[in-house]
Coordinates of C-alpha atoms and ligand atoms in Angstrom, one line a residue:
X1 CA -102.4 93.5 108.8
X2 CA -100.2 90.4 109.2
X3 CA -102.0 88.8 106.2
X4 CA -101.4 91.9 104.1
X5 CA -97.7 91.9 105.0
X6 CA -97.4 88.3 104.0
X7 CA -99.0 88.9 100.7
X8 CA -96.8 91.8 100.0
X9 CA -93.8 89.7 100.7
X10 CA -95.1 87.0 98.3
X11 CA -95.6 89.6 95.6
X12 CA -92.2 90.9 96.1
X13 CA -90.6 87.5 95.8
X14 CA -92.7 86.8 92.7
X15 CA -91.5 90.0 91.1
X16 CA -88.0 90.2 92.3
X17 CA -86.8 86.6 91.8
X18 CA -87.2 86.7 88.0
X19 CA -85.6 90.1 87.9
X20 CA -82.5 88.9 89.8
X21 CA -82.3 85.8 87.6
X22 CA -82.6 87.8 84.5
X23 CA -79.9 90.2 85.7
X24 CA -77.6 87.3 86.4
X25 CA -78.3 85.8 83.0
X26 CA -77.4 89.1 81.4
X27 CA -74.1 89.2 83.2
X28 CA -73.4 85.6 82.2
X29 CA -74.2 86.2 78.6
X30 CA -72.0 89.3 78.4
X31 CA -69.1 87.5 80.0
X32 CA -69.5 84.6 77.6
X33 CA -69.6 86.8 74.5
X34 CA -66.5 88.6 75.5
X35 CA -64.5 85.5 76.2
X36 CA -65.6 84.0 72.9
X37 CA -64.5 87.1 71.0
X38 CA -61.1 87.2 72.8
X39 CA -60.5 83.6 72.3
X40 CA -60.8 84.0 68.5
X41 CA -57.5 85.7 68.4
X42 CA -55.7 84.0 71.2
X43 CA -53.1 81.6 70.0
X44 CA -53.5 78.0 71.1
X45 CA -51.2 76.8 73.8
X46 CA -49.7 74.2 71.4
X47 CA -46.5 76.1 70.6
X48 CA -43.6 74.3 72.2
X49 CA -40.9 76.9 71.8
X50 CA -42.5 80.3 71.9
X51 CA -45.9 81.0 73.4
X52 CA -48.0 84.1 72.7
X53 CA -46.2 86.4 75.2
X54 CA -42.8 85.9 73.7
X55 CA -44.1 85.7 70.2
X56 CA -42.8 89.1 69.0
X57 CA -39.6 87.5 67.7
X58 CA -38.2 89.4 64.8
X59 CA -36.0 87.5 62.3
X60 CA -32.6 89.2 61.7
X61 CA -32.9 91.4 58.7
X62 CA -36.6 92.0 58.7
X63 CA -37.0 95.1 60.7
X64 CA -34.9 96.7 63.5
X65 CA -37.7 98.8 64.9
X66 CA -38.3 97.8 68.5
X67 CA -41.5 99.7 68.9
X68 CA -44.0 97.4 67.3
X69 CA -47.6 98.2 67.1
X70 CA -49.5 95.7 69.3
X71 CA -50.8 92.6 67.7
X72 CA -54.6 92.7 67.6
X73 CA -55.9 91.0 70.8
X74 CA -59.5 90.6 69.9
X75 CA -61.5 89.5 66.9
X76 CA -62.5 93.1 66.2
X77 CA -58.8 94.1 66.1
X78 CA -58.4 92.6 62.6
X79 CA -60.6 95.1 61.0
X80 CA -59.6 98.5 62.2
X81 CA -58.5 99.5 58.7
X82 CA -61.6 99.2 56.6
X83 CA -60.6 101.6 53.9
X84 CA -57.8 99.5 52.3
X85 CA -58.8 97.4 49.4
X86 CA -57.9 93.9 50.7
X87 CA -59.1 94.6 54.2
X88 CA -62.4 95.7 52.8
X89 CA -62.7 92.6 50.7
X90 CA -61.9 90.3 53.6
X91 CA -64.1 92.1 56.1
X92 CA -67.3 91.0 54.3
X93 CA -66.1 87.4 54.2
X94 CA -65.0 87.3 57.8
X95 CA -68.4 88.8 58.7
X96 CA -70.2 85.9 57.0
X97 CA -68.2 83.5 59.3
X98 CA -68.5 85.6 62.4
X99 CA -68.9 83.1 65.3
X100 CA -71.4 85.5 67.1
X101 CA -73.4 86.9 64.3
X102 CA -73.6 83.7 62.3
X103 CA -72.8 80.8 64.6
X104 CA -74.1 78.3 62.1
X105 CA -71.9 79.3 59.2
X106 CA -68.9 79.5 61.5
X107 CA -69.3 75.9 62.5
X108 CA -69.9 74.6 59.1
X109 CA -66.7 73.8 57.4
X110 CA -67.5 71.6 54.5
X111 CA -69.5 73.5 52.1
X112 CA -68.7 72.8 48.5
X113 CA -66.0 74.8 46.7
X114 CA -68.6 76.5 44.6
X115 CA -70.2 77.9 47.7
X116 CA -66.9 79.5 48.8
X117 CA -66.1 80.5 45.3
X118 CA -69.3 82.4 44.9
X119 CA -68.9 84.1 48.3
X120 CA -65.4 85.3 47.3
X121 CA -66.6 86.5 43.9
X122 CA -69.6 88.3 45.5
X123 CA -67.5 90.2 48.0
X124 CA -65.0 91.0 45.3
X125 CA -67.6 92.5 42.9
X126 CA -69.3 94.4 45.8
X127 CA -66.2 96.1 46.9
X128 CA -64.8 96.7 43.4
X129 CA -68.0 98.4 42.2
X130 CA -68.0 100.9 45.0
X131 CA -67.2 104.3 43.7
X132 CA -64.6 105.0 46.4
X133 CA -62.6 101.9 45.5
X134 CA -62.8 102.1 41.8
X135 CA -61.1 105.5 42.0
X136 CA -58.5 104.2 44.3
X137 CA -57.9 101.1 42.1
X138 CA -56.7 103.2 39.2
X139 CA -54.0 104.6 41.4
X140 CA -52.6 101.2 42.4
X141 CA -49.3 100.2 40.8
X142 CA -49.5 98.1 37.7
X143 CA -48.5 94.8 39.2
X144 CA -51.0 95.2 42.0
X145 CA -53.7 96.0 39.5
X146 CA -52.8 92.9 37.6
X147 CA -53.0 90.9 40.8
X148 CA -56.4 92.4 41.7
X149 CA -57.8 91.6 38.2
X150 CA -57.1 87.9 38.8
X151 CA -57.4 87.5 42.5
X152 CA -60.8 85.9 42.5
X153 CA -59.7 83.1 40.1
X154 CA -58.2 79.9 41.5
X155 CA -59.3 77.1 39.3
X156 CA -56.3 76.8 37.1
X157 CA -55.9 73.4 35.4
X158 CA -53.1 71.1 36.2
X159 CA -50.7 70.6 33.3
X160 CA -48.4 67.9 34.7
X161 CA -48.7 66.0 37.9
X162 CA -46.6 63.3 39.6
X163 CA -47.3 59.8 38.5
X164 CA -48.1 57.4 41.3
X165 CA -50.0 58.6 44.3
X166 CA -48.0 61.4 45.9
X167 CA -44.8 62.6 44.5
X168 CA -41.8 60.5 43.4
X169 CA -41.0 57.5 45.5
X170 CA -44.6 56.4 46.1
X171 CA -44.3 52.6 46.0
X172 CA -45.4 49.8 48.2
X173 CA -44.2 51.0 51.6
X174 CA -44.7 49.6 55.0
X175 CA -45.2 52.9 56.7
X176 CA -47.1 56.0 55.6
X177 CA -44.7 58.6 54.1
X178 CA -43.1 60.8 56.8
X179 CA -42.3 63.8 54.6
X180 CA -43.3 65.3 51.3
X181 CA -40.9 67.9 50.0
X182 CA -42.9 70.5 48.1
X183 CA -40.5 72.9 46.4
X184 CA -41.5 76.1 44.6
X185 CA -39.6 76.5 41.4
X186 CA -39.9 77.9 37.9
X187 CA -39.7 76.3 34.4
X188 CA -36.2 77.8 33.8
X189 CA -34.6 76.7 37.1
X190 CA -33.8 73.2 35.8
X191 CA -30.3 73.4 37.5
X192 CA -31.8 74.0 40.9
X193 CA -34.2 71.1 40.5
X194 CA -31.4 68.8 39.4
X195 CA -29.2 69.8 42.3
X196 CA -32.0 69.1 44.7
X197 CA -32.8 65.7 43.2
X198 CA -29.2 64.7 43.5
X199 CA -28.7 66.0 47.1
X200 CA -31.1 66.7 49.9
X201 CA -34.3 66.1 47.8
X202 CA -33.8 62.4 47.2
X203 CA -37.0 60.4 47.5
X204 CA -37.4 57.0 49.1
X205 CA -36.4 55.7 52.5
X206 CA -34.0 58.3 54.1
X207 CA -32.1 57.7 57.3
X208 CA -32.3 60.2 60.1
X209 CA -29.3 61.6 61.7
X210 CA -26.9 59.3 63.4
X211 CA -26.0 60.3 66.8
X212 CA -22.9 58.2 67.2
X213 CA -20.9 55.5 65.5
X214 CA -22.5 52.6 67.4
X215 CA -26.1 53.6 67.1
X216 CA -27.5 50.5 65.5
X217 CA -31.2 51.5 65.5
X218 CA -31.7 53.2 62.1
X219 CA -34.2 55.9 62.4
X220 CA -35.7 57.3 59.2
X221 CA -38.7 57.6 57.1
X222 CA -40.1 57.7 53.6
X223 CA -39.6 60.9 51.7
X224 CA -41.4 62.1 48.6
X225 CA -40.7 65.1 46.4
X226 CA -42.8 67.4 44.2
X227 CA -41.9 70.6 42.4
X228 CA -44.5 73.3 42.2
X229 CA -44.5 75.3 38.9
X230 CA -46.5 77.8 37.1
X231 CA -45.9 78.7 33.4
X232 CA -43.6 81.1 31.6
X233 CA -45.2 83.2 28.9
X234 CA -43.7 81.7 25.7
X235 CA -44.1 85.0 23.9
X236 CA -42.3 87.0 26.6
X237 CA -39.6 84.4 26.9
X238 CA -39.2 84.1 23.1
X239 CA -39.1 80.3 23.3
X240 CA -41.5 77.6 24.4
X241 CA -40.0 75.3 27.0
X242 CA -43.2 73.3 27.7
X243 CA -41.8 70.3 25.7
X244 CA -38.8 70.2 28.0
X245 CA -41.0 70.3 31.1
X246 CA -43.0 67.4 29.7
X247 CA -39.8 65.4 29.2
X248 CA -38.7 66.2 32.7
X249 CA -42.0 65.2 34.1
X250 CA -41.9 61.9 32.3
X251 CA -38.3 61.3 33.4
X252 CA -38.6 62.1 37.1
X253 CA -42.4 62.1 37.9
X254 CA -42.1 64.9 40.3
X255 CA -43.5 67.9 38.4
X256 CA -46.7 69.5 39.5
X257 CA -47.5 72.3 37.1
X258 CA -50.5 74.6 36.8
X259 CA -51.6 76.7 33.9
X260 CA -51.0 80.2 35.4
X261 CA -48.3 82.7 34.8
X262 CA -45.3 82.2 37.1
X263 CA -44.8 85.6 38.7
X264 CA -43.9 86.7 42.2
X265 CA -47.4 87.9 43.0
X266 CA -48.8 84.6 41.7
X267 CA -46.8 82.5 44.2
X268 CA -49.7 82.3 46.6
X269 CA -51.6 80.3 44.0
X270 CA -49.0 77.6 44.4
X271 CA -49.7 77.2 48.1
X272 CA -53.5 77.2 47.6
X273 CA -53.5 74.8 44.7
X274 CA -50.9 72.6 46.4
X275 CA -53.0 72.3 49.5
X276 CA -55.9 71.3 47.3
X277 CA -53.9 68.7 45.5
X278 CA -52.3 67.4 48.7
X279 CA -55.8 67.0 50.3
X280 CA -56.9 64.8 47.4
X281 CA -53.8 62.6 47.0
X282 CA -51.6 62.7 50.0
X283 CA -53.8 62.2 53.0
X284 CA -51.4 59.8 54.7
X285 CA -48.3 61.9 54.5
X286 CA -47.4 63.1 58.0
X287 CA -45.4 66.3 57.2
X288 CA -44.9 68.7 54.4
X289 CA -41.7 70.7 53.9
X290 CA -42.5 73.7 51.7
X291 CA -39.5 75.6 50.5
X292 CA -37.8 77.5 47.7
X293 CA -35.5 75.9 45.1
X294 CA -32.5 77.9 46.5
X295 CA -32.3 76.4 49.9
X296 CA -30.1 73.8 51.5
X297 CA -31.8 71.4 53.9
X298 CA -30.0 69.1 56.2
X299 CA -32.4 66.3 55.6
X300 CA -31.2 63.7 58.1
X301 CA -31.5 66.4 60.8
X302 CA -35.0 67.2 59.5
X303 CA -36.1 63.6 59.6
X304 CA -34.9 63.1 63.1
X305 CA -36.4 66.4 64.2
X306 CA -39.8 65.4 62.8
X307 CA -39.6 61.9 64.3
X308 CA -38.9 63.5 67.7
X309 CA -42.0 65.7 67.2
X310 CA -44.1 62.6 66.6
X311 CA -42.8 61.0 69.8
X312 CA -43.8 64.0 72.0
X313 CA -46.4 63.1 74.5
X314 CA -49.1 65.4 73.2
X315 CA -48.3 64.8 69.5
X316 CA -51.8 63.9 68.5
X317 CA -53.0 67.2 69.7
X318 CA -50.3 69.4 68.6
X319 CA -50.1 67.9 65.1
X320 CA -53.3 69.7 64.3
X321 CA -51.5 73.0 64.3
X322 CA -47.9 72.0 63.8
X323 CA -45.9 74.5 61.8
X324 CA -42.2 75.3 62.4
X325 CA -39.9 77.7 60.7
X326 CA -38.3 81.1 61.1
X327 CA -41.1 83.1 62.5
X328 CA -41.5 86.7 61.8
X329 CA -43.8 88.5 64.2
X330 CA -45.7 91.7 63.6
X331 CA -43.9 92.7 60.4
X332 CA -44.8 96.0 58.8
X333 CA -45.7 95.9 55.1
X334 CA -43.1 97.3 52.8
X335 CA -44.1 100.8 51.6
X336 CA -41.0 101.4 49.5
X337 CA -42.3 101.4 46.0
X338 CA -39.1 100.0 44.4
X339 CA -39.3 96.9 46.6
X340 CA -40.3 93.5 45.3
X341 CA -42.5 93.3 48.4
X342 CA -44.1 96.7 47.9
X343 CA -47.7 96.8 49.2
X344 CA -49.3 100.3 49.0
X345 CA -51.4 101.2 52.0
X346 CA -54.4 101.7 49.8
X347 CA -54.3 97.9 49.2
X348 CA -53.5 96.6 52.7
X349 CA -53.3 98.4 56.0
X350 CA -52.2 97.1 59.4
X351 CA -49.4 94.8 60.4
X352 CA -48.9 91.4 58.9
X353 CA -50.0 88.5 61.1
X354 CA -47.2 86.3 62.6
X355 CA -45.9 84.1 59.8
X356 CA -43.1 81.7 59.0
X357 CA -40.5 82.9 56.4
X358 CA -41.4 81.3 53.0
X359 CA -37.8 80.2 52.3
X360 CA -38.5 77.0 54.1
X361 CA -41.1 75.8 56.6
X362 CA -42.4 72.5 57.7
X363 CA -45.9 71.7 58.8
X364 CA -48.1 68.6 59.4
X365 CA -50.2 67.0 56.8
X366 CA -53.2 67.5 59.1
X367 CA -52.6 71.2 59.1
X368 CA -52.2 71.3 55.3
X369 CA -55.7 69.9 55.0
X370 CA -57.1 72.4 57.4
X371 CA -55.3 75.2 55.5
X372 CA -56.9 74.0 52.4
X373 CA -60.3 74.3 53.9
X374 CA -59.8 77.7 55.5
X375 CA -58.0 79.2 52.4
X376 CA -61.3 79.0 50.6
X377 CA -62.6 81.9 52.7
X378 CA -59.5 84.0 52.7
X379 CA -58.9 86.3 49.7
X380 CA -55.6 85.8 47.9
X381 CA -52.8 88.1 49.1
X382 CA -49.8 88.9 46.8
X383 CA -47.1 87.7 49.3
X384 CA -47.3 84.0 49.8
X385 CA -45.8 83.5 53.2
X386 CA -47.9 86.3 54.6
X387 CA -51.0 84.7 53.1
X388 CA -50.2 81.4 54.9
X389 CA -50.0 83.5 58.1
X390 CA -53.4 85.0 57.4
X391 CA -54.9 81.5 57.0
X392 CA -53.2 80.4 60.2
X393 CA -54.7 83.2 62.2
X394 CA -58.1 82.2 61.1
X395 CA -57.4 78.7 62.2
X396 CA -56.4 80.0 65.6
X397 CA -53.0 78.3 65.0
X398 CA -49.6 79.9 65.2
X399 CA -46.2 79.0 63.7
X400 CA -43.5 78.1 66.1
X401 CA -40.0 79.5 65.8
X402 CA -37.0 77.3 65.6
X403 CA -33.4 78.8 65.4
X404 CA -32.2 76.0 63.1
X405 CA -34.2 77.5 60.2
X406 CA -32.0 80.2 58.7
X407 CA -34.1 81.9 56.0
X408 CA -31.9 84.9 56.4
X409 CA -28.6 83.0 56.4
X410 CA -26.1 82.5 59.2
X411 CA -25.5 85.4 61.5
X412 CA -22.0 86.7 61.7
X413 CA -19.1 84.3 61.2
X414 CA -20.9 81.2 62.4
X415 CA -20.9 79.7 58.9
X416 CA -17.1 79.2 59.1
X417 CA -17.3 76.7 62.0
X418 CA -16.6 73.2 60.9
X419 CA -19.9 71.8 62.1
X420 CA -22.1 74.8 61.2
X421 CA -24.1 72.9 58.6
X422 CA -24.7 70.0 61.0
X423 CA -26.4 72.3 63.5
X424 CA -29.1 73.6 61.1
X425 CA -32.3 72.3 59.5
X426 CA -32.3 74.8 56.6
X427 CA -30.4 77.7 55.2
X428 CA -31.4 80.1 52.4
X429 CA -30.0 81.1 49.9
X430 CA -27.6 78.7 48.2
X431 CA -26.9 78.3 44.4
X432 CA -27.2 74.8 42.8
X433 CA -23.4 74.6 42.8
X434 CA -23.2 75.5 46.5
X435 CA -25.9 73.0 47.3
X436 CA -23.9 70.1 45.7
X437 CA -20.7 71.0 47.4
X438 CA -22.4 71.5 50.8
X439 CA -24.0 68.1 50.5
X440 CA -20.5 66.6 50.0
X441 CA -19.0 68.6 52.8
X442 CA -21.7 67.5 55.2
X443 CA -21.2 63.9 54.3
X444 CA -17.4 64.2 54.8
X445 CA -17.6 65.8 58.2
X446 CA -20.2 63.5 59.5
X447 CA -18.0 61.6 62.0
X448 CA -16.3 64.7 63.2
X449 CA -19.7 66.4 63.9
X450 CA -21.7 63.5 65.4
X451 CA -22.3 65.1 68.8
X452 CA -23.2 68.6 67.8
X453 CA -26.8 69.5 68.7
X454 CA -29.2 71.6 66.6
X455 CA -28.8 75.4 66.9
X456 CA -30.7 76.9 69.7
X457 CA -31.4 80.5 70.4
X458 CA -29.3 80.7 73.5
X459 CA -25.9 80.2 71.8
X460 CA -26.6 83.0 69.3
X461 CA -24.5 86.0 69.8
X462 CA -27.3 88.4 68.8
X463 CA -30.2 86.8 70.7
X464 CA -33.6 87.8 69.5
X465 CA -35.2 90.2 71.9
X466 CA -38.8 89.5 72.8
X467 CA -40.4 92.9 72.8
X468 CA -43.0 93.8 75.3
X469 CA -46.4 94.0 73.8
X470 CA -47.7 97.5 74.3
Ligands
NAG1 C1 -40.3 102.6 64.7 O1 -41.6 102.7 64.1 C2 -42.4 103.7 64.7 C3 -43.7 103.7 64.0 O2 -43.8 103.0 62.9 C4 -41.7 105.1 64.4 O3 -42.4 106.1 64.9 C5 -40.3 105.0 65.0 O4 -39.6 106.2 64.7 C6 -39.5 103.8 64.5 N1 -38.2 103.7 65.2 C7 -37.1 103.5 64.6 C8 -35.9 103.4 65.5 O5 -37.0 103.4 63.4
NAG2 C1 -70.8 106.8 41.5 O1 -70.2 107.7 40.6 C2 -71.1 108.1 39.5 C3 -70.4 109.0 38.6 O2 -69.0 109.0 38.8 C4 -72.3 108.8 40.1 O3 -73.2 109.1 39.1 C5 -73.0 107.8 41.1 O4 -74.1 108.5 41.7 C6 -72.0 107.4 42.2 N1 -72.7 106.4 43.0 C7 -72.6 106.5 44.4 C8 -73.3 105.4 45.1 O5 -72.0 107.4 44.9
NAG3 C1 -25.4 56.1 70.8 O1 -26.7 56.7 70.7 C2 -27.8 55.9 71.2 C3 -29.0 56.7 70.9 O2 -29.1 57.1 69.6 C4 -27.5 55.7 72.7 O3 -28.6 55.0 73.2 C5 -26.2 55.1 72.9 O4 -25.9 55.0 74.3 C6 -25.1 55.9 72.2 N1 -23.8 55.2 72.4 C7 -22.7 55.7 72.7 C8 -21.5 54.9 72.7 O5 -22.6 56.9 72.9
NAG4 C1 -51.3 85.3 37.5 O1 -51.6 84.3 36.5 C2 -52.7 84.7 35.7 C3 -53.0 83.5 34.8 O2 -52.0 83.2 34.0 C4 -52.3 85.9 34.9 O3 -53.3 86.3 34.0 C5 -52.0 87.0 35.9 O4 -51.5 88.2 35.2 C6 -51.0 86.6 36.9 N1 -50.9 87.6 37.9 C7 -49.8 88.3 38.2 C8 -49.9 89.3 39.3 O5 -48.8 88.2 37.6
NAG5 C1 -52.6 59.1 68.1 O1 -53.1 58.9 66.8 C2 -52.8 57.6 66.3 C3 -53.3 57.5 64.9 O2 -53.4 58.8 64.3 C4 -53.4 56.5 67.2 O3 -53.0 55.3 66.7 C5 -52.9 56.7 68.6 O4 -53.6 55.8 69.4 C6 -53.2 58.1 69.1 N1 -52.6 58.3 70.4 C7 -53.3 58.9 71.4 C8 -52.5 59.0 72.7 O5 -54.4 59.3 71.3
NAG6 C1 -42.1 105.9 44.0 O1 -42.3 106.9 45.0 C2 -41.6 108.2 44.6 C3 -41.8 109.2 45.8 O2 -42.6 108.7 46.8 C4 -42.2 108.7 43.3 O3 -41.6 109.9 42.9 C5 -42.1 107.6 42.2 O4 -42.7 108.1 41.0 C6 -42.7 106.3 42.7 N1 -42.4 105.3 41.7 C7 -43.3 104.5 41.1 C8 -42.8 103.5 40.1 O5 -44.5 104.6 41.5

């Protein structure tokens, strides 16, 4: 009897132990899977100013609606709107890089461009040939149709590019360049380019901001400049200006022009092609300022701001995802069909990801290279700054908001203060004439305004209200 009991116990141990271990393993695997999925959409902790929980900042002028839909918290959250055209296209790409279903292709990051190109084309033709979409496609507005017809093409040839290595000012320099100014412009905006060249866009060694009269240590860094252009259609314009652009390129060596039509919906191409060019020729440059040709930048402030970033204790880590600008969180696509930003919901559904306003934004050279790689697996989107946001989300990186970037101009009467322009990094929009006179004013009031600090959110009268995620 005792022997029998003993054997029974041994059998029980033999059977139960594996069962228990298996059960524990199951629990472990389930927990791991869920944490991985949730991590995919959780912003890194690198943001210095706003972290995830306060990230629902809304720039003045974008949207006064306080009841935002929640930002997707999990990987699955991105794809709850499968019936819109762009969402459908991107879904099949994101699936091929799903960290769970295809861990190998998720980890690989350096396939050839042709691999990504064919992947994008494949998902494009799959979706476009579906009966449901081809019917919907015919109902899209003309400019969106035009966009869709060309959205799989990115290999536009370069017509002009800067001489030297990386924009104007590339000479024998002791330090790697601190900042590359990449300014989106069009062939006809010659005045804007000229104003920028004469004022805040000068290339070479540029001093940072002086903090007082006696500060002997000259902070500063090398700055380079490049203008990003598409092409005007000579027939539509009635005149061919390409000779003028060629002369300008020879004279200043700061023109980077591609052979595509320069339209609003093609602006995203400038980002994508610029990242590609940057990755090839500018690998040493530490920061990129990307902006429009109608902004005013307080460049000494910008230089000092960037140098301070490099001196931060965790700089090496945060530089991988460093992007600062005026951050717009959880914006709703414009559904007003007269708007320049009109995106019908048959084309894109859901909120926009968090993004930095395209008027002016600064990011690290490291991030530019990572954006170049990730952009190969994100379908082009007609609105350029939103597209950058879409790429950032897929890098698990998030732009950081800074109140000294005024892409929607000064609030209230703040502009009239004597030192207003000494407290900012950037303001949008200013005409070439205004840029020139502002530059002179800022120079003349330098002594008077030595001690003013950069704008911070606290002094603003209409403080941005962080909304509670629902
Ligand atoms: C905010 O947006 C929600 C949903 O989009 C809408 O129901 C609500 O009426 C809006 N509120 C205001 C104040 O516009
Ligand atoms: C697509 O539509 C055509 C005619 O419009 C029809 O003959 C075909 O069966 C449809 N295909 C699918 C997969 O529904
Ligand atoms: C001037 O600024 C430097 C730092 O930039 C500081 O070390 C120094 O004390 C300042 N001098 C005066 C007189 O404020
Ligand atoms: C973008 O550029 C291409 C190439 O020039 C052109 O065919 C296309 O119409 C442009 N797209 C839009 C939306 O203007
Ligand atoms: C940061 O990176 C630079 C080169 O990129 C290197 O020289 C330096 O030692 C690094 N610092 C730390 C703390 O890792
Ligand atoms: C814009 O929408 C209105 C009503 O929603 C419609 O009557 C009008 O035709 C639309 N305009 C265009 C250009 O699609």
